[in-house]
Coordinates of C-alpha atoms in Angstrom, one line a residue:
X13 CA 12.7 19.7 12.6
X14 CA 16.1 18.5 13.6
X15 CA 16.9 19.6 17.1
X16 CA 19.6 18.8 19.7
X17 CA 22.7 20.8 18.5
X18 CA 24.7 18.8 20.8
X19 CA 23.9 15.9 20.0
X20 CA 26.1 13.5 17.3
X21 CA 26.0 9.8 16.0
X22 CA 29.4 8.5 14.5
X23 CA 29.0 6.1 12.0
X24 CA 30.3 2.6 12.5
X25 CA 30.5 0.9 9.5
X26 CA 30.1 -3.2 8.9
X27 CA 29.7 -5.5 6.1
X28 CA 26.0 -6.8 5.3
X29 CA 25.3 -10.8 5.2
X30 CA 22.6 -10.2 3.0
X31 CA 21.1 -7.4 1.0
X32 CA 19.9 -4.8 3.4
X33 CA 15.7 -4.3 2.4
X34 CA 14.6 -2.3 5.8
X35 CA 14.6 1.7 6.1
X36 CA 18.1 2.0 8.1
X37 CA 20.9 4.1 7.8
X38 CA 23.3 2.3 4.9
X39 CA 25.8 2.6 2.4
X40 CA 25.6 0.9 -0.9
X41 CA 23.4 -2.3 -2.3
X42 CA 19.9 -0.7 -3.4
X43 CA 17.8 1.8 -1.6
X44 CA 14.9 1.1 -0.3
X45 CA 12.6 3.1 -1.3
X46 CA 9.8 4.5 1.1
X47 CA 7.7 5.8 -1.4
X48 CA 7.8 5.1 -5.7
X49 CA 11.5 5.3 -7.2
X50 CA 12.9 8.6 -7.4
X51 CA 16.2 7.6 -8.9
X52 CA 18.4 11.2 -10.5
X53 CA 19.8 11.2 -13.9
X54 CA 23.3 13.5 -14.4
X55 CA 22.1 16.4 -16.3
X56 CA 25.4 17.1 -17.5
X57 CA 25.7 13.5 -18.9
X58 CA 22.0 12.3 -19.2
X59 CA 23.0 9.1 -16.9
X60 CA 21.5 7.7 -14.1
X61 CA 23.6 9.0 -10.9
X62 CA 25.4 6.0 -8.6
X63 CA 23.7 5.4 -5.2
X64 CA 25.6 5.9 -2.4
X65 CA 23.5 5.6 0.7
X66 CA 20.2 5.8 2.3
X67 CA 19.7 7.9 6.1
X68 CA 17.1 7.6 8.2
X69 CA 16.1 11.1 9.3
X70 CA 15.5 11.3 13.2
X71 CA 12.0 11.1 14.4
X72 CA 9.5 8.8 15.3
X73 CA 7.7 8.5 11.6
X74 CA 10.1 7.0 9.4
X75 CA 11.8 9.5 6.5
X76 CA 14.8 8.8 4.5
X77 CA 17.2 10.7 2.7
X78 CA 19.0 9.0 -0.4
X79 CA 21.9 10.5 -1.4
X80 CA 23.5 9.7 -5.2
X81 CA 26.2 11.4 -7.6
X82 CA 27.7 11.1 -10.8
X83 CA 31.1 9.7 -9.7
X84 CA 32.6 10.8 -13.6
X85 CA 31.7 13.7 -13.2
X86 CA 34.0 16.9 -12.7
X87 CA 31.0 18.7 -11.0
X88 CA 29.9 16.0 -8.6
X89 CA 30.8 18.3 -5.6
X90 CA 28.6 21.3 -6.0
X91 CA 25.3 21.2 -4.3
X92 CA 23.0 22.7 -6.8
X93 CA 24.7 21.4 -10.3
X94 CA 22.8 18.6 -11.3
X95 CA 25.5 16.0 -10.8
X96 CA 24.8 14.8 -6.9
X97 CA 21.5 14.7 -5.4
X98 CA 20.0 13.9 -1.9
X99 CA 16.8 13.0 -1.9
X100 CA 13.9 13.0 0.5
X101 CA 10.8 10.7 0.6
X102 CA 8.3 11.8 2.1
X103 CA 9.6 15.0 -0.1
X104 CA 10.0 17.0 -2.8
X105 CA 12.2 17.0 -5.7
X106 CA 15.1 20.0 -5.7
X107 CA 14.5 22.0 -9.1
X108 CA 17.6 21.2 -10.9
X109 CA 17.2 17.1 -10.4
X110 CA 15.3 15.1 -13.1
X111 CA 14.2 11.8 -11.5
X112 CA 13.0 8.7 -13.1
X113 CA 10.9 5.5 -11.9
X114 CA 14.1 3.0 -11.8
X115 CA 14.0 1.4 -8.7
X116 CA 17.6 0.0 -9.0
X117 CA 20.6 0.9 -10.7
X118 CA 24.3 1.4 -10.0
X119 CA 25.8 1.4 -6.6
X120 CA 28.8 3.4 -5.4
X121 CA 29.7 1.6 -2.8
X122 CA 29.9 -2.3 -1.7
X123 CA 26.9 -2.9 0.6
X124 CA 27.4 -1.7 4.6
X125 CA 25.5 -1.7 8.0
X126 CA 25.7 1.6 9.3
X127 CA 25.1 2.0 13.0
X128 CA 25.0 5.0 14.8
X129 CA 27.0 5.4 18.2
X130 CA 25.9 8.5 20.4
X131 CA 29.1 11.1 21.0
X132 CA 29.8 14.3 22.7
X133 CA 30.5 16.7 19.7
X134 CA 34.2 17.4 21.1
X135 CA 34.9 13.6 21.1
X136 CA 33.6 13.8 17.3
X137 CA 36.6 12.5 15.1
X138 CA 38.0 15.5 13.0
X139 CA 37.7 13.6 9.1
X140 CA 35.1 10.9 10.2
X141 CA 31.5 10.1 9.3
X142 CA 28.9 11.3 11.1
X143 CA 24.9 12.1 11.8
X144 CA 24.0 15.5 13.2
X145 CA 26.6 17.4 15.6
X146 CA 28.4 19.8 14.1
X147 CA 30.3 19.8 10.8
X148 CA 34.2 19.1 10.8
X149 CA 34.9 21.4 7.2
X150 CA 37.7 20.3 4.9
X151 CA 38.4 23.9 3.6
X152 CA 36.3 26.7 4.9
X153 CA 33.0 26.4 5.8
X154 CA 30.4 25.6 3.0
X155 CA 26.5 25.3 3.7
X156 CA 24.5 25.1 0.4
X157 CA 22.5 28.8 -0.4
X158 CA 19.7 29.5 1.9
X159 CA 18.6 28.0 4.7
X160 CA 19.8 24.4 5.4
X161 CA 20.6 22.6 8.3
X162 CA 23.3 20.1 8.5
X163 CA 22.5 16.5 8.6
X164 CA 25.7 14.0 8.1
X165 CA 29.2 13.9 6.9
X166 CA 30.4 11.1 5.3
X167 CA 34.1 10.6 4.8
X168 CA 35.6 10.0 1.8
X169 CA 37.4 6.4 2.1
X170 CA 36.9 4.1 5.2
X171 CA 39.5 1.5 5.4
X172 CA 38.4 -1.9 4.4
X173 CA 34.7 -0.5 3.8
X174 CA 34.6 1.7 1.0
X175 CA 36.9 3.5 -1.6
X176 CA 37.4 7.0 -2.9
X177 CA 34.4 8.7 -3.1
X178 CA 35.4 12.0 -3.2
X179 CA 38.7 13.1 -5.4
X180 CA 41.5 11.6 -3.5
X181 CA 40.5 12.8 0.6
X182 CA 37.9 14.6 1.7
X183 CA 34.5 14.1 2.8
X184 CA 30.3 14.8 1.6
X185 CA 28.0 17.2 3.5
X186 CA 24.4 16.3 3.8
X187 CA 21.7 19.3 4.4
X188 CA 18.0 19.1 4.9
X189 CA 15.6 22.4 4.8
X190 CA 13.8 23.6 6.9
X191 CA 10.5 21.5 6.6
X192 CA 13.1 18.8 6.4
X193 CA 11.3 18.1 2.4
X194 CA 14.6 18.7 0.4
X195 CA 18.0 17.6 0.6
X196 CA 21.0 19.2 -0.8
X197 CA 24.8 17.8 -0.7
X198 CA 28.2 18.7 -1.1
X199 CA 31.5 17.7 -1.0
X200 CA 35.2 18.9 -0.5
X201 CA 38.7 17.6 -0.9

């Protein structure tokens, strides 16, 4: 179980020298996957989904989350429509994702380091990316139905890292349940 409400990680982005094939927080290149390939197909368009990043869940035993969307699609935002998924390994699939066995496909997002720099949550930048903490909302608040707990943000566009992501601004919302098994994401603009 995530604990430590007080605690948040800001993400500090930097460009990898070489592909990235270790279970650490990053955006872009190929996950790494901890157990066989899990990668979501788009149910609206029958494609495999873009990969945009891979999180290392807190703990001791290593866990990932690896989040992916359908960047051409008009739906990508919502959390249970089959056009974005975050998943979980060790995990379980969410109902409304059909995964394949392909280990690699498409990537969103130009390969990037992520570390993680402890913060107060009142220092936490309004629109930036961060792990744990609290979540800075574009619009109104937004958790995914049921019982989730918030894991990241990730903002839409970081200058010189990555491009649009998200519509034109904005930012993603990761979400883990409560056995930490499933992941659900979101985004707003």
């Amino acid at each position: 179980m995530i604990d430590g409400d007080d605690l948040a990680y800001k993400m500090i982005f930097s460009h990898a020298d070489e592909a990235i094939d270790e279970y650490w927080t990053k955006l872009g290149g190929q996950p790494v996957w901890l157990e066989k390939p899990q990668w979501p197909r788009c149910w609206r368009h029958e494609r495999l989904m873009g990969f945009i990043g891979q999180f290392r869940l807190p703990g001791r035993q290593i866990r990932m989350a690896y989040l992916f969307m359908d960047n051409e699609s008009e739906e990508s935002w919502s959390p249970e429509g089959g056009e974005n998924a975050l998943i979980v390994q060790p995990g379980r699939i969410p109902p409304f994702v059909q995964a394949v066995g392909a280990a690699t496909g498409e990537s969103l997002v130009n390969e990037l380091f992520v570390d993680l720099e402890e913060i107060e949550q009142s220092t936490a930048p309004r629109w930036g990316s961060q792990m744990l903490g609290t979540p800075t909302w574009w619009q109104d608040e937004e958790y995914p139905a049921g019982v989730w707990t918030y894991f990241f943000q990730l903002r839409n566009s970081e200058n010189g890292m990555y491009d649009t992501l998200f519509a034109e601004s904005g930012a993603g919302y990761g979400f883990l349940s409560p056995d930490e098994q499933e992941g659900r994401f979101l985004w707003q603009c």
